[in-house]
Amino acid sequence: MTDAFQAERDAELAEAARKLFAGPIAFLKSAPGLQFLPGADVPEVAFAGRSNVGKSSLLNALTNRHGLARTSNTPGRTQELNFFDVGEPLRLRFVDMPGYGFAEAPKDVVRKWRHLVNDYLRGRATLKRALVLVDSRHGLKDVDRDVMTMLDQAAVSYRLVLTKSDKVKASELEAVRAATSAEARRHPAAHPDIIATSSEKGGGIAELRTAIFESIL
Ligand code: GDP
């Protein structure tokens, strides 16, 4: 492909992605267990991350809406998968996975989380991509590595997305991006390139929209 052709294709993809996210998006349902999942008839993209990583803010920024995803961080309360319908006609479903890694989580809550998430990841043919969100200030933690291993074992292709990039200096962001990318390369199902985002300032949001759009083509 020539550079000019590639640039044109990239611009077309970015515009199609922008349009998709500017269109109708609606909360569909919460599933506290597998028996409550919606029909597996639409491509899904799942969002995972430690509690407080900025997942709700990122979902809201991607869709340019306030309050689509609740910014509630009550540990143990959000042990459910939340589904959102994207596009009219329906093109895609977002799956907001319960946050993990909160310090004071009781053991049975953690166990319940693992079961729900693992069952979903292993049984969902329509799950095209997972996005694992990582705070730019902290980089990967062991709980993130556990989730990456779960995704590797379930053979779900995933991307690491840095959040709150506005909270660190450019040099720190590049260091955390390089370290995160180096780890991603050691995981079979991980995409090696990292997308850095700021829900507050908008950095990386268009790039992430395009990456999501590409994953369902
Ligand atoms: P969640 O628990 O993963 O859904 O995290 P939230 O979206 O509720 O965000 C947790 C906190 O981080 C909130 O106080 C947000 O305002 C803040 N936050 C989220 N994204 C950003 C960002 O891009 N930049 C900054 N500066 N703060 C952010």
Tab-separated table of C-alpha atoms and ligand atoms in Angstrom:
chain	number	residue	atom	x	y	z
A	1	MET	CA	0.000	0.000	0.000
A	2	THR	CA	1.357	3.461	-0.849
A	3	ASP	CA	1.612	6.089	1.891
A	4	ALA	CA	-1.056	8.250	0.237
A	5	PHE	CA	-3.426	5.317	-0.064
A	6	GLN	CA	-2.782	4.333	3.552
A	7	ALA	CA	-3.369	7.905	4.756
A	8	GLU	CA	-6.668	8.039	2.878
A	9	ARG	CA	-7.775	4.723	4.351
A	10	ASP	CA	-6.821	5.865	7.874
A	11	ALA	CA	-8.801	9.083	7.433
A	12	GLU	CA	-11.840	7.123	6.214
A	13	LEU	CA	-11.640	4.737	9.164
A	14	ALA	CA	-11.310	7.609	11.626
A	15	GLU	CA	-14.328	9.360	10.132
A	16	ALA	CA	-16.459	6.180	10.163
A	17	ALA	CA	-15.459	5.589	13.791
A	18	ARG	CA	-16.300	9.170	14.736
A	19	LYS	CA	-19.733	8.834	13.133
A	20	LEU	CA	-20.456	5.551	14.888
A	21	PHE	CA	-19.691	7.026	18.317
A	22	ALA	CA	-21.628	10.205	17.582
A	23	GLY	CA	-24.754	8.153	16.809
A	24	PRO	CA	-27.231	6.455	19.160
A	25	ILE	CA	-25.769	4.626	22.173
A	26	ALA	CA	-27.976	3.184	24.873
A	27	PHE	CA	-27.656	1.138	28.020
A	28	LEU	CA	-29.055	-2.316	27.288
A	29	LYS	CA	-28.819	-4.379	30.476
A	30	SER	CA	-26.801	-5.528	33.460
A	31	ALA	CA	-25.863	-9.181	33.742
A	32	PRO	CA	-24.942	-10.404	37.233
A	33	GLY	CA	-24.601	-13.936	35.842
A	34	LEU	CA	-24.225	-15.706	32.514
A	35	GLN	CA	-27.917	-16.563	32.320
A	36	PHE	CA	-28.620	-12.823	31.987
A	37	LEU	CA	-26.348	-12.142	28.992
A	38	PRO	CA	-27.970	-10.641	25.907
A	39	GLY	CA	-28.069	-12.777	22.752
A	40	ALA	CA	-24.659	-13.306	21.158
A	41	ASP	CA	-25.620	-11.678	17.874
A	42	VAL	CA	-23.565	-8.459	17.825
A	43	PRO	CA	-19.768	-7.918	18.007
A	44	GLU	CA	-18.681	-6.965	21.527
A	45	VAL	CA	-15.794	-4.912	22.893
A	46	ALA	CA	-15.172	-5.245	26.633
A	47	PHE	CA	-13.600	-2.677	28.963
A	48	ALA	CA	-11.683	-3.886	32.013
A	49	GLY	CA	-9.558	-2.141	34.606
A	50	ARG	CA	-8.851	-1.626	38.268
A	51	SER	CA	-11.448	0.318	40.215
A	52	ASN	CA	-10.861	4.035	39.818
A	53	VAL	CA	-8.726	3.581	36.674
A	54	GLY	CA	-11.035	5.970	34.819
A	55	LYS	CA	-13.172	3.383	32.979
A	56	SER	CA	-16.503	5.194	33.338
A	57	SER	CA	-14.894	8.489	32.344
A	58	LEU	CA	-13.353	6.853	29.276
A	59	LEU	CA	-16.659	5.307	28.177
A	60	ASN	CA	-18.294	8.695	28.559
A	61	ALA	CA	-15.481	10.442	26.634
A	62	LEU	CA	-15.545	7.883	23.810
A	63	THR	CA	-19.258	8.375	23.344
A	64	ASN	CA	-19.174	12.091	24.076
A	65	ARG	CA	-21.875	11.693	26.704
A	66	HIS	CA	-22.096	12.413	30.374
A	67	GLY	CA	-23.391	9.768	32.704
A	68	LEU	CA	-23.641	6.916	30.186
A	69	ALA	CA	-21.453	4.799	32.449
A	70	ARG	CA	-21.917	5.416	36.148
A	71	THR	CA	-18.849	6.654	37.949
A	72	SER	CA	-19.654	4.589	40.994
A	73	ASN	CA	-16.809	2.916	42.803
A	74	THR	CA	-18.591	1.111	45.599
A	75	PRO	CA	-16.508	-2.053	46.021
A	76	GLY	CA	-18.557	-5.201	45.632
A	77	ARG	CA	-21.631	-3.457	44.349
A	78	THR	CA	-20.878	-3.540	40.664
A	79	GLN	CA	-20.308	-7.284	40.195
A	80	GLU	CA	-22.121	-7.329	36.909
A	81	LEU	CA	-21.428	-6.910	33.233
A	82	ASN	CA	-23.104	-3.837	31.789
A	83	PHE	CA	-24.031	-3.892	28.109
A	84	PHE	CA	-24.457	-0.846	25.859
A	85	ASP	CA	-25.835	-0.892	22.325
A	86	VAL	CA	-23.864	1.245	19.877
A	87	GLY	CA	-25.153	2.424	16.492
A	88	GLU	CA	-28.432	2.516	14.647
A	89	PRO	CA	-28.621	0.019	13.021
A	90	LEU	CA	-26.905	-1.823	15.850
A	91	ARG	CA	-23.185	-2.327	15.067
A	92	LEU	CA	-21.477	-3.047	18.323
A	93	ARG	CA	-21.929	-3.702	22.023
A	94	PHE	CA	-19.762	-2.255	24.735
A	95	VAL	CA	-19.326	-4.430	27.776
A	96	ASP	CA	-18.379	-2.585	30.943
A	97	MET	CA	-16.749	-5.196	33.167
A	98	PRO	CA	-16.742	-4.758	36.939
A	99	GLY	CA	-13.647	-2.976	38.278
A	100	TYR	CA	-11.098	-5.127	40.092
A	101	GLY	CA	-8.263	-4.756	42.527
A	102	PHE	CA	-9.908	-2.636	45.201
A	103	ALA	CA	-7.818	-3.037	48.344
A	104	GLU	CA	-10.484	-4.010	50.842
A	105	ALA	CA	-12.445	-6.423	48.635
A	106	PRO	CA	-13.704	-9.444	50.568
A	107	LYS	CA	-12.442	-12.788	49.219
A	108	ASP	CA	-15.886	-13.964	48.093
A	109	VAL	CA	-16.324	-10.770	46.024
A	110	VAL	CA	-12.996	-11.417	44.281
A	111	ARG	CA	-13.975	-15.053	43.675
A	112	LYS	CA	-17.339	-14.003	42.261
A	113	TRP	CA	-15.604	-11.498	39.972
A	114	ARG	CA	-13.219	-14.136	38.624
A	115	HIS	CA	-16.013	-16.588	37.926
A	116	LEU	CA	-18.238	-14.099	36.180
A	117	VAL	CA	-15.447	-12.598	34.066
A	118	ASN	CA	-13.780	-15.918	33.238
A	119	ASP	CA	-17.062	-17.565	32.235
A	120	TYR	CA	-17.901	-14.613	30.037
A	121	LEU	CA	-14.450	-14.409	28.415
A	122	ARG	CA	-14.253	-18.116	27.679
A	123	GLY	CA	-17.723	-18.553	26.290
A	124	ARG	CA	-18.318	-15.503	24.149
A	125	ALA	CA	-17.706	-16.009	20.445
A	126	THR	CA	-18.902	-12.466	19.670
A	127	LEU	CA	-16.276	-10.843	21.940
A	128	LYS	CA	-13.926	-9.267	19.402
A	129	ARG	CA	-11.578	-7.326	21.652
A	130	ALA	CA	-10.970	-6.434	25.263
A	131	LEU	CA	-9.429	-3.170	26.390
A	132	VAL	CA	-7.467	-3.318	29.633
A	133	LEU	CA	-7.219	0.139	31.138
A	134	VAL	CA	-4.102	1.097	33.078
A	135	ASP	CA	-3.554	4.320	35.017
A	136	SER	CA	-0.672	6.287	33.435
A	137	ARG	CA	0.600	7.193	36.895
A	138	HIS	CA	0.868	3.612	38.122
A	139	GLY	CA	1.561	1.374	35.111
A	140	LEU	CA	0.780	-2.339	35.253
A	141	LYS	CA	0.033	-3.921	38.636
A	142	ASP	CA	-0.090	-7.625	39.471
A	143	VAL	CA	-3.904	-7.601	39.353
A	144	ASP	CA	-3.679	-6.298	35.765
A	145	ARG	CA	-1.182	-9.059	34.919
A	146	ASP	CA	-3.661	-11.618	36.294
A	147	VAL	CA	-6.346	-10.269	33.988
A	148	MET	CA	-3.923	-10.292	31.035
A	149	THR	CA	-3.207	-13.947	31.748
A	150	MET	CA	-6.943	-14.697	31.933
A	151	LEU	CA	-7.350	-13.061	28.522
A	152	ASP	CA	-4.364	-14.949	27.074
A	153	GLN	CA	-5.806	-18.228	28.327
A	154	ALA	CA	-9.266	-17.412	26.969
A	155	ALA	CA	-7.613	-16.405	23.645
A	156	VAL	CA	-9.364	-13.022	23.668
A	157	SER	CA	-7.359	-10.436	21.770
A	158	TYR	CA	-6.801	-7.318	23.874
A	159	ARG	CA	-5.169	-3.911	23.968
A	160	LEU	CA	-3.716	-2.016	26.874
A	161	VAL	CA	-4.969	1.551	27.150
A	162	LEU	CA	-3.320	4.103	29.411
A	163	THR	CA	-5.776	6.446	31.152
A	164	LYS	CA	-5.406	9.903	32.749
A	165	SER	CA	-2.413	10.724	30.531
A	166	ASP	CA	-2.885	14.409	31.419
A	167	LYS	CA	-1.795	13.587	34.970
A	168	VAL	CA	1.811	12.752	34.049
A	169	LYS	CA	4.614	14.608	32.260
A	170	ALA	CA	5.270	13.734	28.614
A	171	SER	CA	8.556	12.022	29.534
A	172	GLU	CA	6.853	9.911	32.214
A	173	LEU	CA	4.092	8.982	29.778
A	174	GLU	CA	6.636	7.763	27.238
A	175	ALA	CA	8.439	5.735	29.925
A	176	VAL	CA	5.220	4.056	31.114
A	177	ARG	CA	4.149	3.464	27.514
A	178	ALA	CA	7.475	1.761	26.715
A	179	ALA	CA	7.386	-0.380	29.884
A	180	THR	CA	3.757	-1.371	29.269
A	181	SER	CA	4.445	-2.188	25.628
A	182	ALA	CA	7.455	-4.326	26.600
A	183	GLU	CA	5.220	-6.376	28.898
A	184	ALA	CA	2.441	-6.587	26.310
A	185	ARG	CA	4.905	-8.186	23.895
A	186	ARG	CA	5.328	-11.095	26.304
A	187	HIS	CA	1.581	-11.844	26.276
A	188	PRO	CA	0.341	-13.845	23.308
A	189	ALA	CA	-3.105	-12.218	23.031
A	190	ALA	CA	-1.995	-8.617	23.677
A	191	HIS	CA	-1.568	-5.964	20.992
A	192	PRO	CA	1.981	-4.591	21.293
A	193	ASP	CA	1.035	-0.930	20.766
A	194	ILE	CA	-0.353	1.054	23.658
A	195	ILE	CA	-2.930	3.831	23.294
A	196	ALA	CA	-2.562	6.667	25.802
A	197	THR	CA	-5.785	8.547	26.566
A	198	SER	CA	-7.076	11.454	28.598
A	199	SER	CA	-10.820	11.603	29.145
A	200	GLU	CA	-10.318	15.037	30.618
A	201	LYS	CA	-8.332	16.599	27.750
A	202	GLY	CA	-9.411	14.341	24.879
A	203	GLY	CA	-5.949	13.002	24.009
A	204	GLY	CA	-6.010	9.579	22.310
A	205	ILE	CA	-9.815	9.377	22.264
A	206	ALA	CA	-10.134	9.558	18.456
A	207	GLU	CA	-7.325	7.009	18.105
A	208	LEU	CA	-9.111	4.631	20.491
A	209	ARG	CA	-12.410	5.068	18.625
A	210	THR	CA	-10.663	4.064	15.405
A	211	ALA	CA	-8.990	1.067	17.069
A	212	ILE	CA	-12.366	-0.120	18.404
A	213	PHE	CA	-14.008	0.384	15.018
A	214	GLU	CA	-11.236	-1.588	13.286
A	215	SER	CA	-11.621	-4.482	15.722
A	216	ILE	CA	-15.211	-5.127	14.603
A	217	LEU	CA	-14.638	-4.870	10.845
B	1	GDP	P1	-13.735	3.999	37.251
B	1	GDP	O1	-13.884	3.572	38.677
B	1	GDP	O2	-12.682	3.210	36.572
B	1	GDP	O3	-15.029	4.034	36.493
B	1	GDP	O4	-13.122	5.486	37.283
B	1	GDP	P2	-13.835	6.911	37.059
B	1	GDP	O5	-14.119	7.130	35.625
B	1	GDP	O6	-14.946	7.044	38.030
B	1	GDP	O7	-12.617	7.887	37.430
B	1	GDP	C1	-11.982	7.841	38.700
B	1	GDP	C2	-11.450	9.229	39.019
B	1	GDP	O8	-10.437	9.598	38.094
B	1	GDP	C3	-12.523	10.319	38.938
B	1	GDP	O9	-12.276	11.244	39.968
B	1	GDP	C4	-12.275	10.952	37.569
B	1	GDP	O10	-12.660	12.306	37.513
B	1	GDP	C5	-10.776	10.815	37.419
B	1	GDP	N1	-10.382	10.699	35.998
B	1	GDP	C6	-10.839	9.799	35.112
B	1	GDP	N2	-10.273	9.979	33.896
B	1	GDP	C7	-9.453	11.039	34.014
B	1	GDP	C8	-8.567	11.723	33.088
B	1	GDP	O11	-8.423	11.406	31.907
B	1	GDP	N3	-7.841	12.759	33.586
B	1	GDP	C9	-7.946	13.154	34.892
B	1	GDP	N4	-7.193	14.181	35.287
B	1	GDP	N5	-8.765	12.547	35.774
B	1	GDP	C10	-9.502	11.499	35.347
